[in-house]
Coordinates of C-alpha atoms in Angstrom, one line a residue:
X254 CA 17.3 5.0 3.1
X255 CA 14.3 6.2 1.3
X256 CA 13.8 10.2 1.2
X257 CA 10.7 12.6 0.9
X258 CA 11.6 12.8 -2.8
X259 CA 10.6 8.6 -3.0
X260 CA 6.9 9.9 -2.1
X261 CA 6.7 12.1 -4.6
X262 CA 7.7 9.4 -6.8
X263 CA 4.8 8.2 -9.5
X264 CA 5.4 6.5 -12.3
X265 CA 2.9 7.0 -15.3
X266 CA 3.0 4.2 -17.3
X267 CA 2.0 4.8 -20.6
X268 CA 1.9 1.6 -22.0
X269 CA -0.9 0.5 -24.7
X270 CA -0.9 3.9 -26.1
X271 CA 2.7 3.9 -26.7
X272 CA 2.4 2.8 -30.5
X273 CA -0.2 5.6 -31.4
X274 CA 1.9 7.7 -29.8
X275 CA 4.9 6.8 -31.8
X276 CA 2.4 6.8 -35.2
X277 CA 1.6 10.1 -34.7
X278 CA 5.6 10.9 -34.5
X279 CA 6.0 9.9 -37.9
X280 CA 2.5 11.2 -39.4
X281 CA 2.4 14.2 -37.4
X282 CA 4.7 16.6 -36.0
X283 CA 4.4 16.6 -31.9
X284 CA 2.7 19.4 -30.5
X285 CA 5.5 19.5 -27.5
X286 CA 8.7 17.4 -27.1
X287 CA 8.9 14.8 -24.6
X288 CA 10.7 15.4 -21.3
X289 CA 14.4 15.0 -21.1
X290 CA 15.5 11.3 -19.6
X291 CA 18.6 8.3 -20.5
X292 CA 19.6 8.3 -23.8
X293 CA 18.1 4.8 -25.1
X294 CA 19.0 2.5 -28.1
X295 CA 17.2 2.3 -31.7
X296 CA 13.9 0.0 -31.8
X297 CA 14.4 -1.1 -28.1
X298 CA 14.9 2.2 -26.7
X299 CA 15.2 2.4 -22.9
X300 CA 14.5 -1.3 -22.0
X301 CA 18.1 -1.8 -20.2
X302 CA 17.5 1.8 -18.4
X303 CA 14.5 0.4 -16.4
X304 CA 15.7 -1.0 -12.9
X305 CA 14.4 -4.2 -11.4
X306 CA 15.1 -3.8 -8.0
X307 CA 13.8 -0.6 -5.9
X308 CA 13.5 1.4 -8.7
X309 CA 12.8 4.1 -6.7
X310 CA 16.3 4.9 -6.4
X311 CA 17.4 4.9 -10.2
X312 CA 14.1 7.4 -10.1
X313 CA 15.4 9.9 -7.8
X314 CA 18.8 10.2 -9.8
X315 CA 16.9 10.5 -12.8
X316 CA 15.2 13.3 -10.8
X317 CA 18.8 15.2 -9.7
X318 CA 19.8 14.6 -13.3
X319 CA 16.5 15.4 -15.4
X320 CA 14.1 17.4 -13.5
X321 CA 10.7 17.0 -12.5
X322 CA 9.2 14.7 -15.0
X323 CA 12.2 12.1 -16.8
X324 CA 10.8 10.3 -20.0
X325 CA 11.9 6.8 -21.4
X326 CA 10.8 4.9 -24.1
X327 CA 10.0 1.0 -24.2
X328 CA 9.6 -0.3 -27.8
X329 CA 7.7 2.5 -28.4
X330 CA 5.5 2.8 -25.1
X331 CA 6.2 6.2 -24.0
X332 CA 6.8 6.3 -19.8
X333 CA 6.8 9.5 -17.9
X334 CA 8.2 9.2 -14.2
X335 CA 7.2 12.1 -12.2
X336 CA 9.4 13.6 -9.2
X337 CA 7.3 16.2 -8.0
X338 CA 4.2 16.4 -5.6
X339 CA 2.9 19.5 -7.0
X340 CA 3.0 18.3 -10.7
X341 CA 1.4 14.7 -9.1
X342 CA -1.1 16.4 -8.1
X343 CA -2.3 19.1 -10.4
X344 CA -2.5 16.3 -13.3
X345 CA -3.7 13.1 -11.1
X346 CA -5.7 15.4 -9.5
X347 CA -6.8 18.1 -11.0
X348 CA -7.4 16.2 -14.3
X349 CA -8.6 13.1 -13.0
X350 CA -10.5 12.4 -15.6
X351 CA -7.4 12.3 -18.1
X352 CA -5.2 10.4 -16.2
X353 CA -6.9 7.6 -13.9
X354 CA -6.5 4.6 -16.3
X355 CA -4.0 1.9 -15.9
X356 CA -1.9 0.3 -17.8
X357 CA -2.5 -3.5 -19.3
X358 CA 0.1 -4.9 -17.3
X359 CA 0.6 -8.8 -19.2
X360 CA 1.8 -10.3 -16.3
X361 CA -0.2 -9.3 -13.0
X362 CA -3.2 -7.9 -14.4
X363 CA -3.6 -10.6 -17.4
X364 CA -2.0 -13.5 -17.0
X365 CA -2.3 -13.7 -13.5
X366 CA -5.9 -12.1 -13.4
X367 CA -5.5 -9.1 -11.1
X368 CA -7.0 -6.7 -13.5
X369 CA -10.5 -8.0 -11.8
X370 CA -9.0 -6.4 -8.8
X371 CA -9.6 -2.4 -8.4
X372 CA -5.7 -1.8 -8.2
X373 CA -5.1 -2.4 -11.8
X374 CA -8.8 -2.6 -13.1
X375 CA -9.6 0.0 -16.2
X376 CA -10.8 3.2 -15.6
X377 CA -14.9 2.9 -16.5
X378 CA -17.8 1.8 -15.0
X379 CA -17.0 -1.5 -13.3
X380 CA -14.3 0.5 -11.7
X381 CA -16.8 3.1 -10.4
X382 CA -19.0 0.4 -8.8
X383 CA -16.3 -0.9 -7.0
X384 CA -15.5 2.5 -5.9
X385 CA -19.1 3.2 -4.7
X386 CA -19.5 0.0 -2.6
X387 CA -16.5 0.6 -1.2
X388 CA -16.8 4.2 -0.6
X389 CA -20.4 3.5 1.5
X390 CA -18.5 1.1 3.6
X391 CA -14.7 2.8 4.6
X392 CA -14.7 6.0 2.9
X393 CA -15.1 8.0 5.5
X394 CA -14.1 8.2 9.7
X395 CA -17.1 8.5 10.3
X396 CA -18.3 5.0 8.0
X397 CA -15.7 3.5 9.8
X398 CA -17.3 4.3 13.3
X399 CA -19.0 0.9 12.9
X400 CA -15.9 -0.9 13.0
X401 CA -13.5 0.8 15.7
X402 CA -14.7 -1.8 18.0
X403 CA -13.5 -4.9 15.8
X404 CA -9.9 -2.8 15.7
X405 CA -9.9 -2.3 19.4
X406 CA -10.2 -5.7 19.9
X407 CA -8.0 -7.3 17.2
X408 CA -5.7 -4.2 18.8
X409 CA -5.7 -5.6 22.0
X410 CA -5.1 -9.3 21.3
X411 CA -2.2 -7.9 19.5
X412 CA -0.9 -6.8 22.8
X413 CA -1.3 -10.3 24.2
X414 CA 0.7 -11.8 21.1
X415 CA 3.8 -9.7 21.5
X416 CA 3.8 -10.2 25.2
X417 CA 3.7 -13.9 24.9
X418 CA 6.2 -14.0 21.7
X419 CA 7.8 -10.9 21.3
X420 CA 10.3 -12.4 18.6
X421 CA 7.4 -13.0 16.3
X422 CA 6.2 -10.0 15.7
X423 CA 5.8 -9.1 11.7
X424 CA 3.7 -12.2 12.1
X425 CA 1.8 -11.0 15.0
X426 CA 1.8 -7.5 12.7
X427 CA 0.0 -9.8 9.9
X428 CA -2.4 -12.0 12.3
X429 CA -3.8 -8.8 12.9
X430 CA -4.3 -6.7 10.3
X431 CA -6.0 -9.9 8.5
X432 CA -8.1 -10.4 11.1
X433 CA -9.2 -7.0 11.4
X434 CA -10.0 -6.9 7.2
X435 CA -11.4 -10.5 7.2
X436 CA -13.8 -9.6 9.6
X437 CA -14.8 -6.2 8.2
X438 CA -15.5 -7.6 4.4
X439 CA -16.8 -11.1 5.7
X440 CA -17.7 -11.4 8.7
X441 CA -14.8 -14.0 9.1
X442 CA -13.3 -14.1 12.4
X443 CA -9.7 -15.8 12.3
X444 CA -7.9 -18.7 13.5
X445 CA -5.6 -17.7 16.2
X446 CA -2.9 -20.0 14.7
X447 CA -2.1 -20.8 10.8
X448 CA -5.7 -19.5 9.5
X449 CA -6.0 -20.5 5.7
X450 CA -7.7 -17.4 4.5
X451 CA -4.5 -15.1 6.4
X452 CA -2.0 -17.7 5.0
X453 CA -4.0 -17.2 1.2
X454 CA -3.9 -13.3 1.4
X455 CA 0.1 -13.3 2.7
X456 CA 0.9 -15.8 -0.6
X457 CA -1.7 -13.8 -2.8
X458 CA -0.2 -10.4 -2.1
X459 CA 3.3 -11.4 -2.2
X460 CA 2.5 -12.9 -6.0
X461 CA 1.0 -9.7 -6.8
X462 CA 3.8 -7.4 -5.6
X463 CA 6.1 -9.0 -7.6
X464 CA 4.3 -9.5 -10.7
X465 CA 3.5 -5.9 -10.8
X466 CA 6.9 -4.5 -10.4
X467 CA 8.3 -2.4 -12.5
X468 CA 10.4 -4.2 -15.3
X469 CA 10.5 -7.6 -13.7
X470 CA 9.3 -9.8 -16.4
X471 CA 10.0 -9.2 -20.0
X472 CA 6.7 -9.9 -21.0
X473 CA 5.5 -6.6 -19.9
X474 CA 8.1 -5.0 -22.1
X475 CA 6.9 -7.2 -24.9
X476 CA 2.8 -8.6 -24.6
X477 CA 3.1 -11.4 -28.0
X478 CA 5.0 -13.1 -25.3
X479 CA 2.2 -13.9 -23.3
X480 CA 0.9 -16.5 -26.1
X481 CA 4.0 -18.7 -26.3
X482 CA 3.2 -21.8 -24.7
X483 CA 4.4 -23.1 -20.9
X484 CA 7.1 -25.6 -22.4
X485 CA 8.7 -22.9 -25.0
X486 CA 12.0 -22.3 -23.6
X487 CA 12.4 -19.1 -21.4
X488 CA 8.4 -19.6 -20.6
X489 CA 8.9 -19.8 -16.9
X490 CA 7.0 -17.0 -16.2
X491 CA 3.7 -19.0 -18.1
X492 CA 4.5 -21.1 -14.8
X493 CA 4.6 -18.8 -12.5
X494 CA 1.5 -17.0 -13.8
X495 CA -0.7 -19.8 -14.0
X496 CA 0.0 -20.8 -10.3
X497 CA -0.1 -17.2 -9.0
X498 CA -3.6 -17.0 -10.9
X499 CA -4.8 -20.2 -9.2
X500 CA -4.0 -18.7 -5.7
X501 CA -6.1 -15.6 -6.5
X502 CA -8.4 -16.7 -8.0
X503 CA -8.8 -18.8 -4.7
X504 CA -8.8 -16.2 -2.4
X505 CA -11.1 -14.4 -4.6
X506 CA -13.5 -17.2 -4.3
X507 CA -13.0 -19.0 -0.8
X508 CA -14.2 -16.4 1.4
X509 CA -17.0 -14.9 -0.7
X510 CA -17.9 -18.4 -0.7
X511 CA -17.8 -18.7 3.0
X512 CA -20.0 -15.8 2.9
X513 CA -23.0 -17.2 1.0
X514 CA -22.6 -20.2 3.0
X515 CA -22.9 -18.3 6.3
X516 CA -26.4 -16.4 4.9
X517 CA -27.8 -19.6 3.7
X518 CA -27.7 -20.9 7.1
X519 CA -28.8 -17.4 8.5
X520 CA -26.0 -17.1 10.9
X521 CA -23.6 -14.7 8.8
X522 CA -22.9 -11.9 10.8
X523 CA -22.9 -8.1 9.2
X524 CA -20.1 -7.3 6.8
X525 CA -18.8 -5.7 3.9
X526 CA -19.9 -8.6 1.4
X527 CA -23.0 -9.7 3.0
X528 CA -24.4 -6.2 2.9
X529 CA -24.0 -6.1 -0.5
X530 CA -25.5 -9.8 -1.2
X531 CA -28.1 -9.3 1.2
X532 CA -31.9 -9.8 -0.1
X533 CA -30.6 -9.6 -3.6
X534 CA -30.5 -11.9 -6.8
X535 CA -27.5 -10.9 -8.6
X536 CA -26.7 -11.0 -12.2
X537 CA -23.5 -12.5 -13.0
X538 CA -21.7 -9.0 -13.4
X539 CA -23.6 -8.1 -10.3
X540 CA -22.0 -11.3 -8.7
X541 CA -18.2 -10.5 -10.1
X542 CA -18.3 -6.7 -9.0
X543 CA -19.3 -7.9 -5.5
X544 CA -16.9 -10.9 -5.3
X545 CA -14.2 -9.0 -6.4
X546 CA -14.6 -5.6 -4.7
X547 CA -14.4 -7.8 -1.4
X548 CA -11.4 -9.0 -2.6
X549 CA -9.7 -5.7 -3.5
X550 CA -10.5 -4.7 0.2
X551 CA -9.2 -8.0 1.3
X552 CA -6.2 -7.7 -0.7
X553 CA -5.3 -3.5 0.2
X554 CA -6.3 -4.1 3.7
X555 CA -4.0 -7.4 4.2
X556 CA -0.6 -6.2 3.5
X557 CA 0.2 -2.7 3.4
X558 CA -0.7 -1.7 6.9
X559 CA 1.5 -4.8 8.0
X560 CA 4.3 -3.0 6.1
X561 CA 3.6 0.9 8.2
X562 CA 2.9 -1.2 11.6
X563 CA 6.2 -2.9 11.5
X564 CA 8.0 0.3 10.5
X565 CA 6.6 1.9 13.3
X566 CA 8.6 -0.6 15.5
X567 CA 11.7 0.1 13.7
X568 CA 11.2 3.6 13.9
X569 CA 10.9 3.4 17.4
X570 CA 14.0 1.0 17.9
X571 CA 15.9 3.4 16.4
X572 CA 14.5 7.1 17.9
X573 CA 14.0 6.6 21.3
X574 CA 13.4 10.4 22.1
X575 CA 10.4 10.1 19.6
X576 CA 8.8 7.3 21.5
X577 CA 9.4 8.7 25.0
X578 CA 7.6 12.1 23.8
X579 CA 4.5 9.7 22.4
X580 CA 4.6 7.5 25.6
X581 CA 4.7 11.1 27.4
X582 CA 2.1 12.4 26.0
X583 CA -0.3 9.2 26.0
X584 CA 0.9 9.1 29.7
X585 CA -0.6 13.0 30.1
X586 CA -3.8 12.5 28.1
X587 CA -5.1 8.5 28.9
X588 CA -3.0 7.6 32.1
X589 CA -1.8 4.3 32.8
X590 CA -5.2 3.0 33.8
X591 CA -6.9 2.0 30.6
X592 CA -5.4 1.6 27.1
X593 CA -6.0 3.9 24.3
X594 CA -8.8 4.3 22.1
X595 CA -10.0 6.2 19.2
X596 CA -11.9 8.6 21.3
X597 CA -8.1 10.2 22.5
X598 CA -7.0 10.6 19.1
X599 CA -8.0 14.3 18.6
X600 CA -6.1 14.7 22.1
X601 CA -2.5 13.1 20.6
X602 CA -1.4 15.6 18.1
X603 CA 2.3 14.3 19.0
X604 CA 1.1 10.5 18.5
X605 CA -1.0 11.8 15.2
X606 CA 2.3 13.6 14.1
X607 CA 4.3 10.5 14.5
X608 CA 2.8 8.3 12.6
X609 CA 2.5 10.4 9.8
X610 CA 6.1 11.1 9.9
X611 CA 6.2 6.5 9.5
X612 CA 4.4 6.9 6.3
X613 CA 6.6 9.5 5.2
X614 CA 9.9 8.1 6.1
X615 CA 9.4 4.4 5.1
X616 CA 7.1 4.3 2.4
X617 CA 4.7 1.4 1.4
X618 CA 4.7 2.0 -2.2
X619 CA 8.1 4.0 -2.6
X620 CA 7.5 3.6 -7.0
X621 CA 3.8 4.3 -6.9
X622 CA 1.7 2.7 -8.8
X623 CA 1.6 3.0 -12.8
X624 CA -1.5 5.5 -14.5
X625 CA -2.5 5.9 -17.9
X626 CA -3.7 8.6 -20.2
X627 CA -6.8 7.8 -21.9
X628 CA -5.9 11.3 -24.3
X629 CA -2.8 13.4 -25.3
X630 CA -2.0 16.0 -22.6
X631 CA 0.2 18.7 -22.6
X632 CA 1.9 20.1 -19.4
X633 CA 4.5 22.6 -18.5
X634 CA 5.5 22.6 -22.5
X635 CA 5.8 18.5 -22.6
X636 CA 3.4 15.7 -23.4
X637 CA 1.8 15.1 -20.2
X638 CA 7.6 20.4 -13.3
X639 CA 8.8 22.1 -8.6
X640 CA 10.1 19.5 -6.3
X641 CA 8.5 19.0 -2.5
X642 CA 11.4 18.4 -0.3
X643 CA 11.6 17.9 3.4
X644 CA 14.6 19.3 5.7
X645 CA 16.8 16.6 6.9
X646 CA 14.4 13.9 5.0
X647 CA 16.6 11.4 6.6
X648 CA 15.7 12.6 10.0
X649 CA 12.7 10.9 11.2
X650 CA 11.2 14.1 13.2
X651 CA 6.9 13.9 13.6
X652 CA 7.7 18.1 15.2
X653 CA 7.8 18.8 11.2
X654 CA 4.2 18.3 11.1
X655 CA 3.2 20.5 14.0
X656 CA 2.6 23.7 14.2
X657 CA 6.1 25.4 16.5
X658 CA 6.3 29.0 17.2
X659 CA 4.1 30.6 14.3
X660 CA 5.9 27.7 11.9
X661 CA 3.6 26.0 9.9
X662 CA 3.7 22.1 9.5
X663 CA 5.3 20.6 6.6
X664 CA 3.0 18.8 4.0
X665 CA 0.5 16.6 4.9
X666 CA 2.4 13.2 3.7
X667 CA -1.1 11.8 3.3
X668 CA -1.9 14.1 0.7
X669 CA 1.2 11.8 -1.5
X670 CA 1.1 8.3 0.0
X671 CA -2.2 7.4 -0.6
X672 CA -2.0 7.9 -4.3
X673 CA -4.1 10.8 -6.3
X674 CA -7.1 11.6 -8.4
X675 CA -9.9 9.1 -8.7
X676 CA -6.8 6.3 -7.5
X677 CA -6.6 7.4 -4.4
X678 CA -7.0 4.4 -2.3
X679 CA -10.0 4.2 -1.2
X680 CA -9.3 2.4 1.9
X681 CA -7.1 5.3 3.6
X682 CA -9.4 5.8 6.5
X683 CA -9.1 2.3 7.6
X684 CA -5.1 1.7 7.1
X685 CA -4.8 5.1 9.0
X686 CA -7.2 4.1 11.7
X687 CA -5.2 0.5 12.1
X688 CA -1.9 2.2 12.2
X689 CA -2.9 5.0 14.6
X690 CA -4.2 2.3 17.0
X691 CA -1.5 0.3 16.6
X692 CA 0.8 2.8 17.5
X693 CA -1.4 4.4 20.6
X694 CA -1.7 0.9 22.7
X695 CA 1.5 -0.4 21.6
X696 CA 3.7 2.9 22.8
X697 CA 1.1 2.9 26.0
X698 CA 2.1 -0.5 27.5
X699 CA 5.3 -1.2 25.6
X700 CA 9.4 -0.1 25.7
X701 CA 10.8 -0.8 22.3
X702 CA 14.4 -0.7 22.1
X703 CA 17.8 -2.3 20.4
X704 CA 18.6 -5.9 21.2
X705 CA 21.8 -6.8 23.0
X706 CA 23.6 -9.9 22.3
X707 CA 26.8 -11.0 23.8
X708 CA 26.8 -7.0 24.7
X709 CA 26.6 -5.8 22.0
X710 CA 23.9 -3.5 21.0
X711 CA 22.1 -3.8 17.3
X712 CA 21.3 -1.5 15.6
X713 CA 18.6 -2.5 12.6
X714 CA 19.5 -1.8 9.2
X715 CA 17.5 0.5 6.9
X716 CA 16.9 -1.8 4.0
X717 CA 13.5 -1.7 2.5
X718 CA 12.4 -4.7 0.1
X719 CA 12.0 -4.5 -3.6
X720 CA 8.6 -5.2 -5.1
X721 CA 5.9 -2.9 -5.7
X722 CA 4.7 -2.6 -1.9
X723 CA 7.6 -2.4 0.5
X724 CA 8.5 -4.1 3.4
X725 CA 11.4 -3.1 6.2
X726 CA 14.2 -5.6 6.3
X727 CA 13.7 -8.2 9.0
X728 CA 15.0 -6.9 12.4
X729 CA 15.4 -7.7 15.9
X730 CA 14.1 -5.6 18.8
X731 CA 13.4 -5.6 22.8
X732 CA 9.7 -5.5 23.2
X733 CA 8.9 -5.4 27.0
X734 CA 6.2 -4.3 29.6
X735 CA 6.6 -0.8 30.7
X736 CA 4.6 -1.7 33.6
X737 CA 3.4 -4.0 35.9
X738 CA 0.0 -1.6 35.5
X739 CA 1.5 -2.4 31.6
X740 CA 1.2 -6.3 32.2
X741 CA -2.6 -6.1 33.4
X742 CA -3.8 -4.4 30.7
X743 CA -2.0 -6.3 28.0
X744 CA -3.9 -9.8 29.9
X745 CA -7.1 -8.3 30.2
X746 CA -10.1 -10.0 28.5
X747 CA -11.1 -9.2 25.3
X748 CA -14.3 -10.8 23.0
X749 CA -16.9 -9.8 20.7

């Protein structure tokens, strides 16, 4: 079960500085040691001491065992892996401007050419136009005001899905949160069944969470690798990275394409990437920041809501006092005469509190995501220190962030899961407003409980995927009508 101290988790990947650090080790003596962390091996250091699969745990003992910040050492690349929320925050925060860059990573960002995409691209300008476009489109509630009704309505067919096929519902979770981003940066409205450009993000995103975890290929560990050729023995991973590249570097192009197409013929309807084309004649630098900051809101919007939506389910399948408060209180504020909709939000502190306690309890990117120092920093007496706990982290409890009897609420787990500094993701508005929605007119017309087979009731395991955004194991659970009100509102029309 992943705890409060798996949020706090960041690892700050070091690597391409890692040999000038090591330089200046023997031509200069270090201003400040290195953090304490596993004893590693001459030459090769630490490489066996870096875990494969949900790292995230290996992290937390190193935290018991080490402290705040543990340090290893990869042939020389210096790694720092921070437990602590505080010391997150007052370096990826409050010294942005030192620690924002990312790591080459060989395999996802080169080989497989996902350092075009804003999760692993450079610190620098190109990065900073990608931020800006997408900043005037979803960095704000109120920017994303345009676009509530497009997530009512993707919302509400939703409903409809898992009333019809309640025993499909990740893929009814997916269906909908691609719709919902394929309409906001194209203009694309989807298939109902087997769309192509959902079926390319769900193969695309699963390519890039594993070629971007933590230790899973060697070539990461060692970069001359990526020059060997496909057929030298122990080159599988050439393979692999050429085909995941292909399906990129499709969905990269397909819909932008589709786009173009669409304002050619003069019937493309407002979005993301058709703002940005629109009465312009691009340079070809012009053309790749706007092809692929559509894609990097394609990509962030397409599978990590997917991942807090279905947790919200499991959550609920396995706390049924939590979800009777939320139905309560939905019951109280909305009625049982119309769904929800953003305008109640402000009036569902216990619903707001409930999905924040999701994103704390089952978290989407439990190992972070790696940063890089572009210079030498100093803190707390090491190179680059108070750990942020929860009571009872395995408790799933949304009181803790309410305000009880003169008790203030615990930390805001936003403030952690949606990364730090100039990384923060810049699409938090909109996976928040998707989740929240989700949430509010699924609890309103819907019972969640355990499934009972042959009489027996199960109970869903807590068993989160590897990879560096996390999924909840597959599990079964009774979705059903609350209502025969319920059943009207689930069937009621909905269109653009």
């Amino acid at each position: 079960m992943l705890t409060p101290t798996n949020v706090a988790w960041l690892v700050l990947g070091l690597t391409g500085v890692g040999v000038y650090l090591t330089m200046r080790a023997f031509n200069k003596k270090n201003p400040a040691p290195y953090p304490p962390g596993p004893l590693g091996w001459p030459l090769i250091g630490n490489i066996q001491a870096i875990p494969h699969i949900k790292p995230w745990f290996t992290f937390t003992e190193w935290g018991k065992k080490y402290g705040d910040i543990a340090h290893v050492e990869i042939l020389g690349q210096h790694i720092m892996v921070v437990n602590s929320t505080r010391t997150a925050i007052e370096m990826l925060d409050k010294k942005s401007n030192v620690y924002s860059d990312r790591p080459v990573l060989p395999m996802a960002g080169e080989l497989c050419g996902w350092k075009h995409a804003l999760a692993l691209l450079p610190y620098g300008d190109r990065f900073r136009q990608y931020r800006k476009n997408l900043h005037h489109i979803i960095g704000s509630r109120a920017a994303l005001k345009i676009y509530h009704p497009i997530e009512e309505i993707e919302t509400r067919r939703f409903l409809k899905r898992v009333f019809t096929k309640p025993d499909q519902l990740r893929e009814h979770i997916r269906q909908t949160a691609g719709a919902i981003i394929l309409r906001i940066a194209y203009g694309y409205e989807v298939k109902e069944n087997n769309d192509p450009f959902i079926d390319l993000a769900d193969r695309a995103v699963h390519q890039f969470s594993l070629s971007s975890t933590l230790g899973a290929f060697m070539v990461d560990d060692m970069p001359f690798l990526a020059n060997v050729p496909e057929w030298f023995p122990g080159a599988s991973f050439k393979r692999k990275a050429r085909e995941w590249c292909e399906t990129l570097n499709e969905m990269a192009s397909a819909p932008y394409e589709f786009v173009k197409d669409q304002m050619a013929a003069g019937i493309a309807p407002n979005s993301f990437t058709s703002e940005l084309l629109k009465g312009r004649i691009l340079s070809a630098e012009e053309d790749h920041i706007v092809k692929w900051s559509a894609l990097s809101l394609y990509s962030g919007g397409a599978d990590t809501s997917v991942s807090s939506i279905y947790s919200i389910f499991l959550a609920m399948t396995l706390f049924p006092d939590v979800q009777k408060k939320a139905q309560d209180e939905i019951d109280a504020v909305v009625g049982s005469d119309r769904l929800p909709s953003f305008a109640d939000r402000d009036s569902l502190p216990y619903l707001e509190a409930l999905v924040k306690e999701v994103q704390r309890w089952n978290v989407v990117s439990a190992a972070g995501f790696s940063h890089r120092v572009t210079e030498d920093n100093i803190y707390n007496g090491f190179m680059l220190n108070d750990p942020l706990t929860y009571p009872n982290p395995s408790q799933f409890s949304p009181e803790r962030f309410l305000a009880n009897d003169g008790k203030k609420p615990e930390t805001d787990p936003y403030t952690i899961c949606f990364g730090f500094g100039r990384r923060i993701c810049p699409g938090l508005h909109l996976a928040d407003a998707s989740v929240w929605l989700s949430a509010a007119m699924s609890l309103a017309v819907f019972d969640i409980s355990k499934v009972v087979e042959n009489g027996v009731e199960i109970t869903p395991e807590i068993d989160p995927s590897s990879g560096t955004i996390s999924h909840p194991k597959p599990f079964k659970c009774s979705i059903k009508p609350r209502s025969a009100k319920a059943v009207a509102l689930i069937q009621q029309d909905v269109d653009y």
